[in-house]
Tab-separated table of C-alpha atoms and ligand atoms in Angstrom:
chain	number	residue	atom	x	y	z
A	1	MET	CA	80.769	318.250	166.337
A	2	SER	CA	83.545	320.792	167.437
A	3	GLU	CA	82.971	324.339	167.102
A	4	THR	CA	84.966	326.451	165.007
A	5	LEU	CA	87.913	328.415	167.315
A	6	GLU	CA	89.958	330.045	165.108
A	7	ARG	CA	89.004	333.988	164.737
A	8	TRP	CA	89.793	336.922	162.438
A	9	GLY	CA	92.009	339.070	164.477
A	10	SER	CA	89.881	342.104	163.916
A	11	LYS	CA	86.761	343.720	162.249
A	12	ARG	CA	89.577	345.262	159.778
A	13	ALA	CA	90.523	341.621	158.575
A	14	PHE	CA	87.011	340.015	158.666
A	15	ILE	CA	86.463	342.899	156.063
A	16	LEU	CA	89.711	343.026	153.922
A	17	ALA	CA	88.886	338.913	153.380
A	18	VAL	CA	85.615	339.329	151.815
A	19	THR	CA	86.312	341.555	149.998
A	20	GLY	CA	89.647	339.768	149.123
A	21	ALA	CA	87.240	336.764	148.473
A	22	ALA	CA	84.433	339.383	146.352
A	23	VAL	CA	87.588	341.007	144.939
A	24	GLY	CA	89.007	338.960	141.798
A	25	LEU	CA	88.602	337.353	138.215
A	26	GLY	CA	84.860	338.865	137.888
A	27	ASN	CA	85.858	342.037	138.351
A	28	ILE	CA	88.590	342.494	136.411
A	29	TRP	CA	88.664	340.179	133.283
A	30	ARG	CA	84.408	338.788	133.390
A	31	PHE	CA	82.660	341.833	133.964
A	32	PRO	CA	84.283	344.125	131.197
A	33	TYR	CA	83.930	341.720	128.378
A	34	VAL	CA	80.693	340.506	130.130
A	35	ALA	CA	78.864	344.351	130.052
A	36	GLY	CA	81.319	344.759	126.764
A	37	GLU	CA	78.626	341.838	125.310
A	38	ASN	CA	75.999	343.744	126.189
A	39	GLY	CA	75.394	346.930	126.168
A	40	GLY	CA	77.871	348.435	128.738
A	41	ALA	CA	75.829	351.268	130.254
A	42	ALA	CA	72.292	349.021	130.978
A	43	PHE	CA	73.557	345.560	132.074
A	44	LEU	CA	76.104	347.830	134.124
A	45	LEU	CA	73.265	349.513	135.905
A	46	ILE	CA	71.176	346.323	136.274
A	47	TYR	CA	73.921	344.411	137.865
A	48	VAL	CA	74.544	347.431	139.972
A	49	GLY	CA	70.356	347.116	141.045
A	50	PHE	CA	70.800	342.904	142.139
A	51	VAL	CA	74.070	343.893	143.829
A	52	LEU	CA	72.049	346.428	146.164
A	53	LEU	CA	68.391	344.707	146.018
A	54	LEU	CA	69.588	340.799	146.012
A	55	GLY	CA	73.939	340.629	146.600
A	56	ILE	CA	73.850	342.006	149.647
A	57	PRO	CA	70.738	340.812	151.641
A	58	VAL	CA	71.687	337.546	150.374
A	59	MET	CA	75.720	337.918	151.443
A	60	MET	CA	74.281	338.393	154.871
A	61	ALA	CA	72.089	335.750	155.106
A	62	GLU	CA	74.958	333.670	154.104
A	63	ILE	CA	77.288	335.244	157.015
A	64	LEU	CA	75.041	335.078	159.460
A	65	ILE	CA	74.999	331.404	158.487
A	66	GLY	CA	78.244	330.632	159.276
A	67	ARG	CA	78.124	332.978	161.826
A	68	ALA	CA	75.971	331.959	163.811
A	69	GLY	CA	76.825	327.721	163.242
A	70	ARG	CA	80.504	327.813	163.904
A	71	ARG	CA	81.435	325.357	161.614
A	72	GLY	CA	81.663	323.954	158.304
A	73	PRO	CA	78.683	324.893	155.933
A	74	ILE	CA	77.424	321.622	155.570
A	75	GLN	CA	78.548	320.534	159.413
A	76	ALA	CA	77.227	324.117	160.446
A	77	LEU	CA	73.488	324.363	158.009
A	78	GLY	CA	72.596	320.761	159.214
A	79	ALA	CA	73.907	321.997	163.256
A	80	LEU	CA	71.203	324.956	162.596
A	81	ALA	CA	68.617	322.944	160.308
A	82	MET	CA	68.009	320.636	163.718
A	83	ASP	CA	67.794	323.407	165.979
A	84	ALA	CA	65.112	325.047	164.149
A	85	GLY	CA	63.083	321.587	164.278
A	86	ALA	CA	63.574	321.593	160.348
A	87	SER	CA	64.772	318.472	158.204
A	88	ALA	CA	68.768	318.435	158.357
A	89	ASN	CA	68.356	317.336	154.572
A	90	TRP	CA	69.121	321.824	154.496
A	91	ARG	CA	72.956	320.070	154.679
A	92	TRP	CA	72.452	319.433	150.673
A	93	LEU	CA	72.549	323.107	150.389
A	94	GLY	CA	76.117	323.091	151.725
A	95	ILE	CA	76.876	320.266	149.922
A	96	PHE	CA	76.338	322.073	146.511
A	97	GLY	CA	77.475	324.679	147.813
A	98	ALA	CA	80.572	322.526	148.119
A	99	PHE	CA	79.781	321.335	144.620
A	100	THR	CA	79.498	324.975	142.898
A	101	VAL	CA	82.670	326.045	144.179
A	102	PHE	CA	84.520	323.276	143.394
A	103	CYS	CA	83.209	323.752	139.419
A	104	ILE	CA	84.167	327.708	139.483
A	105	LEU	CA	87.528	327.111	140.828
A	106	SER	CA	88.299	324.542	138.688
A	107	PHE	CA	88.157	326.846	135.944
A	108	TYR	CA	89.502	329.962	137.532
A	109	SER	CA	92.048	328.200	138.320
A	110	VAL	CA	93.048	328.288	135.248
A	111	VAL	CA	91.796	331.072	133.556
A	112	SER	CA	94.539	333.128	136.512
A	113	GLY	CA	96.609	330.468	134.872
A	114	TRP	CA	97.497	332.491	132.049
A	115	SER	CA	97.472	336.152	134.397
A	116	ILE	CA	100.381	334.013	134.965
A	117	GLU	CA	102.213	333.722	131.879
A	118	PHE	CA	100.983	337.180	130.454
A	119	LEU	CA	102.615	339.171	133.663
A	120	VAL	CA	106.127	336.857	133.035
A	121	ALA	CA	105.664	337.220	129.447
A	122	SER	CA	105.086	341.654	129.801
A	123	VAL	CA	107.611	341.703	132.416
A	124	ASN	CA	110.057	340.059	129.645
A	125	GLY	CA	109.009	342.234	126.804
A	126	GLN	CA	107.328	340.036	125.102
A	127	PHE	CA	104.735	342.224	123.772
A	128	SER	CA	107.117	345.498	123.162
A	129	GLY	CA	106.832	346.091	119.758
A	130	ALA	CA	104.008	343.441	118.452
A	131	THR	CA	101.706	343.766	116.014
A	132	ALA	CA	98.064	343.254	116.595
A	133	ALA	CA	98.164	339.936	114.810
A	134	GLU	CA	101.570	338.625	116.805
A	135	ILE	CA	99.628	338.956	119.142
A	136	GLY	CA	96.361	337.817	118.740
A	137	ALA	CA	98.322	334.377	117.386
A	138	GLY	CA	99.960	333.871	120.501
A	139	PHE	CA	97.202	333.636	122.263
A	140	ASP	CA	95.517	331.232	120.061
A	141	ALA	CA	98.603	329.577	119.978
A	142	PHE	CA	99.157	329.327	124.189
A	143	LEU	CA	95.484	328.484	124.318
A	144	ALA	CA	96.188	325.481	122.150
A	145	SER	CA	98.836	324.470	124.490
A	146	PRO	CA	97.526	321.942	126.978
A	147	GLY	CA	100.763	321.556	128.972
A	148	LEU	CA	101.240	325.323	129.162
A	149	LEU	CA	97.769	325.597	130.791
A	150	ILE	CA	98.231	323.057	133.323
A	151	PHE	CA	101.721	324.363	133.602
A	152	ASN	CA	100.440	327.498	134.975
A	153	HIS	CA	96.852	326.240	136.388
A	154	SER	CA	99.581	323.378	138.769
A	155	LEU	CA	101.418	326.834	140.029
A	156	PHE	CA	99.089	328.838	140.614
A	157	LEU	CA	96.342	325.871	142.723
A	158	PHE	CA	99.750	325.498	144.546
A	159	MET	CA	100.668	329.387	145.996
A	160	THR	CA	96.430	329.243	146.703
A	161	MET	CA	96.653	325.675	148.348
A	162	THR	CA	99.451	326.576	150.236
A	163	VAL	CA	98.193	329.885	151.495
A	164	VAL	CA	94.999	327.413	152.769
A	165	ALA	CA	97.241	325.355	154.101
A	166	ALA	CA	98.812	328.011	156.307
A	167	GLY	CA	95.167	327.971	158.004
A	168	VAL	CA	92.884	330.849	158.831
A	169	SER	CA	94.978	333.554	160.779
A	170	LYS	CA	98.575	332.355	159.713
A	171	GLY	CA	97.562	332.097	156.206
A	172	LEU	CA	94.360	333.903	154.675
A	173	GLU	CA	94.240	337.145	157.127
A	174	ARG	CA	98.085	337.655	156.457
A	175	LEU	CA	97.636	337.652	152.460
A	176	ASN	CA	94.417	339.481	152.604
A	177	ASN	CA	95.681	342.418	154.365
A	178	LEU	CA	98.603	342.396	152.202
A	179	LEU	CA	97.408	342.544	149.183
A	180	MET	CA	93.721	344.180	149.251
A	181	PRO	CA	95.088	347.522	149.969
A	182	LEU	CA	98.306	347.048	147.336
A	183	LEU	CA	95.500	346.229	144.828
A	184	TYR	CA	93.802	349.308	145.444
A	185	GLY	CA	96.504	351.487	145.498
A	186	LEU	CA	97.748	349.443	142.166
A	187	LEU	CA	94.437	349.788	140.622
A	188	LEU	CA	93.862	353.192	141.602
A	189	LEU	CA	96.986	354.273	139.847
A	190	LEU	CA	96.517	352.137	136.707
A	191	ALA	CA	92.859	354.613	136.209
A	192	GLY	CA	94.550	357.629	137.083
A	193	TYR	CA	96.813	356.362	133.688
A	194	ALA	CA	94.241	356.034	131.855
A	195	ALA	CA	92.537	359.027	132.071
A	196	THR	CA	95.319	360.289	130.395
A	197	THR	CA	95.426	358.162	126.741
A	198	ASP	CA	92.273	360.067	124.225
A	199	GLY	CA	89.676	356.373	125.171
A	200	PHE	CA	88.615	357.990	128.871
A	201	SER	CA	85.755	359.945	127.977
A	202	THR	CA	84.302	357.503	125.433
A	203	ALA	CA	85.001	355.247	127.830
A	204	LEU	CA	83.278	357.454	130.247
A	205	ALA	CA	80.378	357.616	127.942
A	206	TRP	CA	80.215	353.895	127.539
A	207	LEU	CA	80.445	352.082	130.850
A	208	PHE	CA	77.927	355.972	131.988
A	209	LEU	CA	74.944	356.323	129.384
A	210	PRO	CA	73.460	353.863	129.306
A	211	SER	CA	70.992	352.192	126.568
A	212	PHE	CA	68.934	349.526	126.661
A	213	GLU	CA	68.277	348.357	123.169
A	214	ALA	CA	70.619	344.883	123.973
A	215	LEU	CA	68.089	344.327	126.605
A	216	THR	CA	66.905	340.244	127.017
A	217	PRO	CA	66.059	338.179	129.624
A	218	THR	CA	68.778	336.704	129.108
A	219	VAL	CA	71.109	339.650	129.501
A	220	VAL	CA	69.101	340.212	133.225
A	221	LEU	CA	70.106	336.673	133.678
A	222	HIS	CA	73.832	336.943	132.849
A	223	ALA	CA	73.384	340.144	135.264
A	224	MET	CA	71.962	338.620	138.813
A	225	GLY	CA	74.477	335.482	138.265
A	226	HIS	CA	77.322	338.458	137.379
A	227	ALA	CA	76.360	340.127	140.883
A	228	PHE	CA	76.609	336.700	143.068
A	229	PHE	CA	79.730	335.724	141.587
A	230	THR	CA	81.554	339.586	141.923
A	231	LEU	CA	80.171	339.156	145.391
A	232	ALA	CA	80.968	335.749	146.211
A	233	VAL	CA	77.902	335.339	147.164
A	234	GLY	CA	75.422	332.098	146.575
A	235	ALA	CA	78.172	329.111	147.149
A	236	CYS	CA	78.458	329.293	150.837
A	237	ALA	CA	82.076	330.014	150.545
A	238	LEU	CA	81.196	333.303	152.172
A	239	MET	CA	79.111	331.201	154.966
A	240	ALA	CA	82.461	329.103	155.606
A	241	TYR	CA	83.946	333.477	156.214
A	242	GLY	CA	81.843	334.170	158.466
A	243	ALA	CA	82.214	331.129	161.100
A	244	TYR	CA	85.623	333.366	162.091
A	245	MET	CA	83.620	335.924	162.271
A	246	PRO	CA	84.188	338.771	165.651
A	247	GLU	CA	81.713	338.320	167.807
A	248	ASP	CA	81.246	342.203	168.130
A	249	GLN	CA	81.098	343.397	164.328
A	250	SER	CA	77.856	344.385	162.614
A	251	LEU	CA	77.153	342.600	159.858
A	252	PRO	CA	76.003	344.737	157.193
A	253	LYS	CA	78.007	347.576	157.753
A	254	ALA	CA	80.633	345.115	156.505
A	255	ALA	CA	78.096	343.953	154.025
A	256	VAL	CA	77.838	347.266	153.004
A	257	ALA	CA	81.872	348.107	152.692
A	258	VAL	CA	82.559	344.616	150.686
A	259	ALA	CA	79.588	345.464	147.840
A	260	ALA	CA	80.731	348.652	148.131
A	261	LEU	CA	84.565	348.435	146.979
A	262	ASP	CA	83.462	345.749	144.947
A	263	ILE	CA	81.619	347.500	142.783
A	264	SER	CA	84.130	350.759	142.858
A	265	VAL	CA	87.245	347.751	141.818
A	266	ALA	CA	84.669	347.045	138.866
A	267	LEU	CA	84.128	350.598	137.969
A	268	LEU	CA	87.879	351.332	138.405
A	269	ALA	CA	88.749	348.505	136.027
A	270	GLY	CA	86.141	348.687	133.724
A	271	ILE	CA	87.464	352.960	133.109
A	272	ALA	CA	91.325	351.375	132.319
A	273	ILE	CA	90.108	348.959	130.197
A	274	PHE	CA	88.177	351.067	128.243
A	275	SER	CA	89.664	353.599	128.213
A	276	VAL	CA	92.845	351.771	126.884
A	277	VAL	CA	90.438	349.727	124.054
A	278	PHE	CA	88.944	352.535	123.322
A	279	ALA	CA	92.474	354.757	122.131
A	280	GLN	CA	93.169	352.231	119.840
A	281	GLY	CA	89.280	351.690	118.444
A	282	MET	CA	89.194	348.332	119.622
A	283	ASP	CA	85.863	345.934	119.763
A	284	PRO	CA	84.609	345.977	123.616
A	285	ALA	CA	82.565	342.687	122.280
A	286	GLU	CA	85.532	340.836	122.090
A	287	GLY	CA	84.232	338.687	124.803
A	288	PRO	CA	86.744	336.650	127.248
A	289	GLY	CA	89.561	337.217	125.365
A	290	LEU	CA	89.101	341.132	125.751
A	291	MET	CA	91.831	341.066	128.227
A	292	PHE	CA	93.959	338.758	127.373
A	293	VAL	CA	94.521	339.929	123.370
A	294	THR	CA	92.673	343.663	122.679
A	295	LEU	CA	95.069	344.799	126.194
A	296	PRO	CA	97.948	343.626	125.652
A	297	ILE	CA	97.711	344.972	121.737
A	298	ALA	CA	96.264	348.908	122.841
A	299	PHE	CA	98.759	348.688	125.827
A	300	ALA	CA	101.556	347.928	123.135
A	301	GLU	CA	101.215	350.704	121.191
A	302	LEU	CA	101.228	353.677	124.186
A	303	PRO	CA	103.774	354.957	125.445
A	304	GLY	CA	105.158	352.919	128.762
A	305	GLY	CA	102.911	351.129	127.939
A	306	VAL	CA	104.279	347.700	128.256
A	307	VAL	CA	104.774	348.417	132.139
A	308	TRP	CA	100.873	349.255	132.847
A	309	LEU	CA	100.488	346.474	130.709
A	310	SER	CA	102.989	345.033	133.954
A	311	VAL	CA	101.012	346.331	135.930
A	312	PHE	CA	97.622	345.632	135.219
A	313	PHE	CA	98.888	341.370	135.050
A	314	LEU	CA	100.414	341.207	138.498
A	315	LEU	CA	96.905	342.814	139.995
A	316	LEU	CA	94.549	340.521	137.894
A	317	LEU	CA	96.474	337.687	140.021
A	318	LEU	CA	96.638	338.867	143.390
A	319	ALA	CA	93.047	339.605	143.127
A	320	THR	CA	92.246	336.251	141.807
A	321	TRP	CA	94.592	334.897	144.210
A	322	THR	CA	92.696	336.153	147.224
A	323	SER	CA	89.274	334.724	145.527
A	324	ALA	CA	90.461	331.037	145.337
A	325	ILE	CA	91.800	331.154	148.195
A	326	ASN	CA	87.665	332.043	149.541
A	327	LEU	CA	86.716	329.052	146.658
A	328	ALA	CA	89.135	326.658	148.685
A	329	GLU	CA	88.413	327.064	151.980
A	330	PRO	CA	84.713	325.444	152.639
A	331	MET	CA	85.297	322.331	150.851
A	332	VAL	CA	88.862	322.313	153.316
A	333	VAL	CA	87.244	323.068	156.595
A	334	THR	CA	84.286	320.546	156.003
A	335	LEU	CA	86.679	317.496	154.733
A	336	GLN	CA	88.063	318.345	158.430
A	337	GLY	CA	84.306	318.641	160.074
A	338	LEU	CA	84.988	314.950	158.906
A	339	GLY	CA	88.350	314.399	161.095
A	340	CYS	CA	91.018	315.527	158.448
A	341	ARG	CA	93.754	316.849	160.038
A	342	ARG	CA	94.329	320.688	157.366
A	343	SER	CA	97.409	319.372	155.556
A	344	ILE	CA	95.503	315.833	154.845
A	345	ALA	CA	92.123	317.989	153.676
A	346	THR	CA	94.192	320.947	151.478
A	347	ALA	CA	96.270	318.323	149.571
A	348	ILE	CA	92.711	316.207	149.333
A	349	VAL	CA	90.792	318.923	147.706
A	350	ALA	CA	94.276	320.591	145.236
A	351	LEU	CA	93.923	317.366	143.825
A	352	SER	CA	90.831	316.776	142.818
A	353	VAL	CA	90.408	320.578	141.576
A	354	TRP	CA	93.612	320.185	139.814
A	355	LEU	CA	92.763	316.997	137.696
A	356	MET	CA	88.598	319.030	137.298
A	357	GLY	CA	91.366	321.207	136.189
A	358	LEU	CA	92.696	319.888	133.009
A	359	LEU	CA	89.414	318.761	131.593
A	360	SER	CA	89.707	323.115	131.361
A	361	ALA	CA	92.653	323.531	130.474
A	362	PHE	CA	92.917	320.569	127.969
A	363	SER	CA	89.283	322.189	126.505
A	364	PHE	CA	91.225	324.584	124.535
A	365	SER	CA	93.170	321.380	122.358
A	366	THR	CA	92.018	318.350	123.042
A	367	LEU	CA	88.941	318.366	124.258
A	368	ALA	CA	87.371	321.200	122.227
A	369	ASP	CA	85.102	318.841	120.671
A	370	PHE	CA	83.906	317.073	124.197
A	371	ARG	CA	80.631	318.857	124.342
A	372	PRO	CA	79.211	316.694	127.237
A	373	LEU	CA	76.183	319.272	127.593
A	374	PHE	CA	74.173	322.162	126.065
A	375	GLY	CA	77.006	321.213	123.293
A	376	ARG	CA	79.333	322.881	125.199
A	377	ASN	CA	82.553	322.233	126.498
A	378	VAL	CA	84.402	321.593	129.450
A	379	PHE	CA	85.508	324.986	130.384
A	380	GLU	CA	82.468	326.674	129.060
A	381	LEU	CA	79.944	324.597	130.660
A	382	VAL	CA	82.371	324.979	134.524
A	383	SER	CA	82.605	328.935	133.473
A	384	SER	CA	78.805	329.836	132.665
A	385	ILE	CA	76.269	326.930	134.121
A	386	PRO	CA	77.128	327.399	138.224
A	387	PRO	CA	78.161	331.090	138.131
A	388	ASP	CA	74.118	332.424	136.194
A	389	VAL	CA	72.840	328.890	137.731
A	390	PHE	CA	73.913	327.113	140.132
A	391	LEU	CA	74.591	330.868	142.472
A	392	PRO	CA	71.317	332.317	141.830
A	393	LEU	CA	69.734	328.889	142.957
A	394	GLY	CA	72.130	328.680	146.106
A	395	GLY	CA	71.579	332.043	147.129
A	396	LEU	CA	68.022	331.556	146.635
A	397	MET	CA	68.332	328.828	149.410
A	398	ILE	CA	70.719	330.713	151.730
A	399	ALA	CA	67.830	332.604	151.399
A	400	ILE	CA	65.432	331.161	152.615
A	401	PHE	CA	66.627	329.064	155.188
A	402	ALA	CA	68.587	332.823	156.622
A	403	ALA	CA	64.747	334.576	156.293
A	404	TRP	CA	61.871	331.762	156.619
A	405	VAL	CA	64.235	329.205	158.833
A	406	MET	CA	66.047	330.282	161.238
A	407	PRO	CA	64.923	331.099	165.018
A	408	ARG	CA	64.341	334.744	165.099
A	409	THR	CA	66.241	334.998	168.215
A	410	THR	CA	69.522	333.000	166.086
A	411	ALA	CA	69.202	335.037	162.734
A	412	MET	CA	69.571	338.400	164.185
A	413	GLN	CA	71.936	337.865	167.714
A	414	ALA	CA	74.553	336.509	164.187
A	415	LEU	CA	73.515	339.846	162.367
A	416	GLY	CA	74.591	342.611	164.693
A	417	ALA	CA	72.255	344.836	164.234
A	418	GLY	CA	69.302	344.959	166.491
A	419	GLU	CA	66.004	344.305	166.187
A	420	GLY	CA	65.149	347.195	163.659
A	421	GLY	CA	67.978	345.910	162.155
A	422	TYR	CA	67.298	342.828	161.507
A	423	LEU	CA	63.062	343.116	160.639
A	424	LEU	CA	64.748	345.712	158.055
A	425	TRP	CA	66.798	342.825	156.418
A	426	ARG	CA	64.221	339.646	156.889
A	427	ASN	CA	61.471	342.110	154.768
A	428	VAL	CA	63.835	342.450	152.537
A	429	VAL	CA	65.264	338.812	151.577
A	430	ARG	CA	61.515	337.756	151.869
A	431	TRP	CA	59.624	340.164	149.698
A	432	VAL	CA	62.070	341.135	147.778
A	433	SER	CA	65.375	339.281	147.073
A	434	ILE	CA	64.044	335.629	147.252
A	435	PRO	CA	61.348	336.551	144.731
A	436	LEU	CA	63.496	338.829	142.505
A	437	THR	CA	66.263	335.558	142.282
A	438	PHE	CA	63.202	333.305	141.668
A	439	ILE	CA	61.759	335.141	138.798
A	440	VAL	CA	65.220	336.205	136.864
A	441	LEU	CA	66.157	332.812	137.583
A	442	LEU	CA	62.587	331.218	135.993
A	443	GLY	CA	62.696	333.785	133.016
A	444	GLY	CA	66.928	333.618	132.694
A	445	LEU	CA	65.982	329.337	131.978
A	446	LEU	CA	62.454	329.405	130.228
B	501	LIG	N1	84.273	336.902	143.741
B	501	LIG	C1	85.310	336.242	142.828
B	501	LIG	C2	84.977	337.211	141.854
B	501	LIG	O1	85.130	338.735	141.218
B	501	LIG	C3	84.763	334.593	142.449
B	501	LIG	C4	84.729	333.726	144.210
B	501	LIG	C5	85.942	334.011	144.927
B	501	LIG	C6	83.027	333.104	144.317
B	501	LIG	N2	84.405	333.546	145.572
B	501	LIG	C7	83.722	333.141	145.507
B	501	LIG	C8	82.455	333.094	143.462
B	501	LIG	C9	82.630	331.604	146.022
B	501	LIG	C10	81.128	332.261	143.632
B	501	LIG	C11	81.356	331.367	145.281
B	501	LIG	O2	86.203	336.544	140.782
């Protein structure tokens, strides 16, 4: 088994890559609509709490394993488990992670395809002057056209896999270095614009003044699942990025920086979206269509709105692109570990994700009533169970492995924060993150 040789070119490159993985649909599409459905500020508060207590410590656990193993997740877990005198079955955690990212990427690519379609439509001026009814009907018609969904899904997956095929430094690192600052700049512009609309203060109040009436165990489970999803933690995908981490970087500092950037993007996006939604007196609990229906309607009526709408969809596309790359990387590097060339590994992953994605694309038309489990169709299944259940479960196992199974010296060195830092991290993971994840998972499932 060979060690991974590529490395991120700098500490900054590593932070940008992990931020690129973290910032995506989760922040811009999922956070606003899930918060919208679950009471706004109360959801935000719980989710931020989970990011601090579980997200950051487990993110460190996950990256630490990759850094100590210096190879694909499955191979790294197997090798580290053997070194620790534990069972080689820990490899199954990597396989479970690969299954999780496979499911997630399959719907992720389809939804990201929507943003391509809407970006093009918005730039072409198709929303200007359209009525609310027309825009709503347009979205429904779009979802009911599998051909269009598949075209955009294919295009997005192609964009993603081309970068992945180019490799860590020539592909992933270059793109993240370019896009992340651009994305943040665009988002600040957009939030600045939102501050000039009438809905701004309502949006702030709605996001920051909690009321806890809507709170149920399921909401808490959603908030936990969301914390994992938005930080890209729990599927061994950041483990793959950790394998390329520079030798002398402090992992806790990097993890805190990424989490802060990730939360700030969700907040800025939330402020931008809800200001516009409230300015038009629309419903924040619109659901998954929030961004694709409510926003075009709201922006269409505001002066200069169509330009801002285009900026918004561009932003979304850039954010999802760097996230999708992170979802693909662990599968590709695992196949490489089995002896495939990178180009072949990329092609295999692309083809299988593309096929799986078809099931999601058809879930809005032909397969709408194909409901294999829990009365949900394929899109509903892959967009809810992997984020809400698989990620916390994977995160739990990752935390147990790093904090209980890995020998102290190996873990301490990979954390890069000295002995005190290591013990603090280990205590938080052992006595807070692990029990809390377990309890919320169990409570939510029952
Ligand atoms: N964090 C991304 C988002 O918020 C999604 C994502 C990227 C992800 N890589 C991941 C989720 C790995 C789980 C695991 O859109």
